[in-house]
Amino acid sequence: MKIIRVKDYDELSRVAADIMIEAVKENPEITLGLATGGSPVQMYKNLVEDHKENQTSYKGVKSYNLDEYIGLPQTHEQTYYTFMHKNLFDHIDIDEKNVHLPDGSVEDVKAEADRYEAMLKDTVIDLQLLGIGTNGHIGFNEPGSSFEGLTDVVSLTPETIEANARYFEGNEDLVPTEAISMGVGSIMNAKKVLLIASGANKAEAIKWMVEGEISEELPASALRNHDDVIVVVDEDAASLLTK
Ligand code: PGA
């Protein structure tokens, strides 16, 4: 696990974007694993800016997103489908047919999770972007998730629902309680992982992930068993690290 410590969210977003852009330039047919949430928003802005200024092309790039809420129509403004289009896909030249997200609006969500995992089995994610929850989740794999877990229907913990209420008028009752998420095992199949974390509310999870016990109680700690992980953390998120 390589740790890159930066000053703040701005620098984190620049450093993470540079890693992504370099990877795309090196392999224009790269398969990316992508993430949503507050952490990557500025990084995606940087990718869009770079695409406009330097014409970095995503024409041959494939993408697979980590997760999606269950129970919202796909075009609802808070789905991850909408997030990805609004923050990235609508502003770059990626081919819509190369874009993949689980669909949480279908009736048979278990079959959808299985369909998604079957697609992942047929591909190799070259670079997987991750955020981390305040409780150490990756994707929507909450504490206690199996390290071997594959894409599945999962329940969100109260902590995650509380953290995400800010996107739902601050109303926890509006936050979906379930999602389809790639499992920790699916994530661990990626060739390389880039995890970004910013802010003091991530400090405890980062400390545990980097220095604590490897345990399913902190899903992100599984990444210590992966041999190519880059963690970019700002000062606040790194504030509890002892080294
Ligand atoms: P955030 O979420 O980027 O909105 O903090 C990260 C996560 O829950 O994985």
Coordinates of C-alpha atoms and ligand atoms in Angstrom, one line a residue, residues 36-40 66-67 80 130-135 137-140 160 163-164 166-167 196 198 201-202, ligand 1:
T36 CA -19.3 8.2 -6.9
G37 CA -19.8 10.3 -3.8
G38 CA -18.3 13.6 -2.7
S39 CA -14.6 12.5 -2.8
P40 CA -14.2 12.2 -6.6
L66 CA -19.1 0.2 -8.1
D67 CA -22.6 0.4 -7.0
Y80 CA -25.2 7.0 -9.5
L130 CA -12.4 4.0 -4.5
G131 CA -13.6 6.3 -1.8
I132 CA -14.0 5.1 1.7
G133 CA -16.9 5.5 4.1
T134 CA -16.6 6.9 7.6
N135 CA -17.2 3.3 8.7
H137 CA -16.9 0.7 3.7
I138 CA -15.7 0.4 0.1
G139 CA -18.5 0.4 -2.5
F140 CA -21.5 -0.2 -0.3
T160 CA -24.1 5.4 5.7
A163 CA -23.8 10.4 5.7
N164 CA -25.8 10.3 2.4
R166 CA -27.1 15.4 2.5
Y167 CA -27.9 14.5 -1.0
I196 CA -8.9 8.7 -2.2
S198 CA -10.3 13.8 2.3
N201 CA -14.4 12.4 9.2
K202 CA -12.3 9.8 7.3
Ligands
PGA1 P1 -17.9 10.3 0.0 O1 -18.3 8.8 0.2 O2 -16.9 10.4 -1.1 O3 -19.1 11.0 -0.3 O4 -17.3 10.7 1.3 C1 -17.3 7.8 0.1 C2 -17.9 6.5 0.4 O5 -19.0 6.4 1.0 O6 -17.4 5.5 -0.1

